[in-house]
């Protein structure tokens, strides 16, 4: 059997989602190993020094950051041209991964973050979301057509939305809502959300991509 890159993944993790989106778009085949974060296999921990998903194991070379996994996959092949986006796209991804993700964690897991109120975190996140809504005015994607920025950011926007769906849907950001709905209803998203049973050392490999 040919050795394929191994992707350690967790279905509901937004970082793992974006890695899977890029791998699926690239057409690169990988072996997918689903794990449970509360029961990490020894082989996963031996690969991932940080113990986080996603992790790509390229025959001993480890890619431990999801954005790097996206770049790796799209560097192999990028038929949808996701890498073709303005430099501003990278700044947006940095904002999403930095201040927006911090707000998301404080909002979603506010019990674990007793400093600051949940409402403040919601408002902090909303500032970024309103900025995206403005960019989406009159177009389906942040830069007119699907790009790395959409796919790197959308899984986190989805998580923010699902934290309090009624509140999210009541906000005045129609273009953001349309963007998120187009993503969550897409076959591309459905294709990366297939359920797998957690990996076992003696199982047949699961092909993905
Ligand atoms: N910066 C990393 C973050 C990955 C990350 O934090 N993943 C979470 C799951 S969404 C994780 O594995 N957490 C470890 C744990 O919960 O034990 C990346 O972009 O890949």
PDB file of C-alpha atoms in Angstrom, residues 7 15-28 30 56 66-80 82-83 148 151-152 188 192 208-209:
ATOM      1  CA  UNK A   7      -4.306  13.693   8.796  1.00  0.00           C
ATOM      2  CA  UNK A  15      -9.203  24.207  12.723  1.00  0.00           C
ATOM      3  CA  UNK A  16      -9.500  20.615  11.510  1.00  0.00           C
ATOM      4  CA  UNK A  17     -12.490  21.598   9.351  1.00  0.00           C
ATOM      5  CA  UNK A  18     -10.495  24.175   7.460  1.00  0.00           C
ATOM      6  CA  UNK A  19      -7.627  21.757   6.911  1.00  0.00           C
ATOM      7  CA  UNK A  20     -10.098  19.204   5.543  1.00  0.00           C
ATOM      8  CA  UNK A  21     -11.700  21.850   3.310  1.00  0.00           C
ATOM      9  CA  UNK A  22      -8.358  22.697   1.722  1.00  0.00           C
ATOM     10  CA  UNK A  23      -7.331  19.047   1.350  1.00  0.00           C
ATOM     11  CA  UNK A  24     -10.678  18.187  -0.264  1.00  0.00           C
ATOM     12  CA  UNK A  25     -10.433  21.153  -2.616  1.00  0.00           C
ATOM     13  CA  UNK A  26      -6.878  20.252  -3.604  1.00  0.00           C
ATOM     14  CA  UNK A  27      -7.807  16.675  -4.466  1.00  0.00           C
ATOM     15  CA  UNK A  28      -4.796  15.493  -2.449  1.00  0.00           C
ATOM     16  CA  UNK A  30      -4.716  11.572   2.762  1.00  0.00           C
ATOM     17  CA  UNK A  56      -0.553  16.308   9.108  1.00  0.00           C
ATOM     18  CA  UNK A  66      -4.085  24.232  10.375  1.00  0.00           C
ATOM     19  CA  UNK A  67      -3.265  27.253   8.231  1.00  0.00           C
ATOM     20  CA  UNK A  68       0.016  25.584   7.232  1.00  0.00           C
ATOM     21  CA  UNK A  69      -1.899  22.398   6.389  1.00  0.00           C
ATOM     22  CA  UNK A  70      -4.164  24.476   4.124  1.00  0.00           C
ATOM     23  CA  UNK A  71      -1.160  26.024   2.412  1.00  0.00           C
ATOM     24  CA  UNK A  72       0.488  22.641   2.030  1.00  0.00           C
ATOM     25  CA  UNK A  73      -2.598  21.085   0.401  1.00  0.00           C
ATOM     26  CA  UNK A  74      -3.217  24.024  -1.914  1.00  0.00           C
ATOM     27  CA  UNK A  75       0.483  24.118  -2.728  1.00  0.00           C
ATOM     28  CA  UNK A  76       0.094  20.557  -4.088  1.00  0.00           C
ATOM     29  CA  UNK A  77      -2.815  21.589  -6.255  1.00  0.00           C
ATOM     30  CA  UNK A  78      -5.247  24.478  -6.173  1.00  0.00           C
ATOM     31  CA  UNK A  79      -7.849  23.855  -8.868  1.00  0.00           C
ATOM     32  CA  UNK A  80     -10.353  26.290  -7.294  1.00  0.00           C
ATOM     33  CA  UNK A  82      -8.176  29.678  -3.400  1.00  0.00           C
ATOM     34  CA  UNK A  83      -4.646  30.995  -2.970  1.00  0.00           C
ATOM     35  CA  UNK A 148      -8.467  30.772   1.335  1.00  0.00           C
ATOM     36  CA  UNK A 151     -12.534  28.806   4.038  1.00  0.00           C
ATOM     37  CA  UNK A 152     -10.117  29.630   6.868  1.00  0.00           C
ATOM     38  CA  UNK A 188     -18.109  21.071  -0.040  1.00  0.00           C
ATOM     39  CA  UNK A 192     -15.803  17.388   5.091  1.00  0.00           C
ATOM     40  CA  UNK A 208     -10.032  11.288   2.479  1.00  0.00           C
ATOM     41  CA  UNK A 209      -9.682  13.909  -0.226  1.00  0.00           C
TER      42      UNK A 209
END
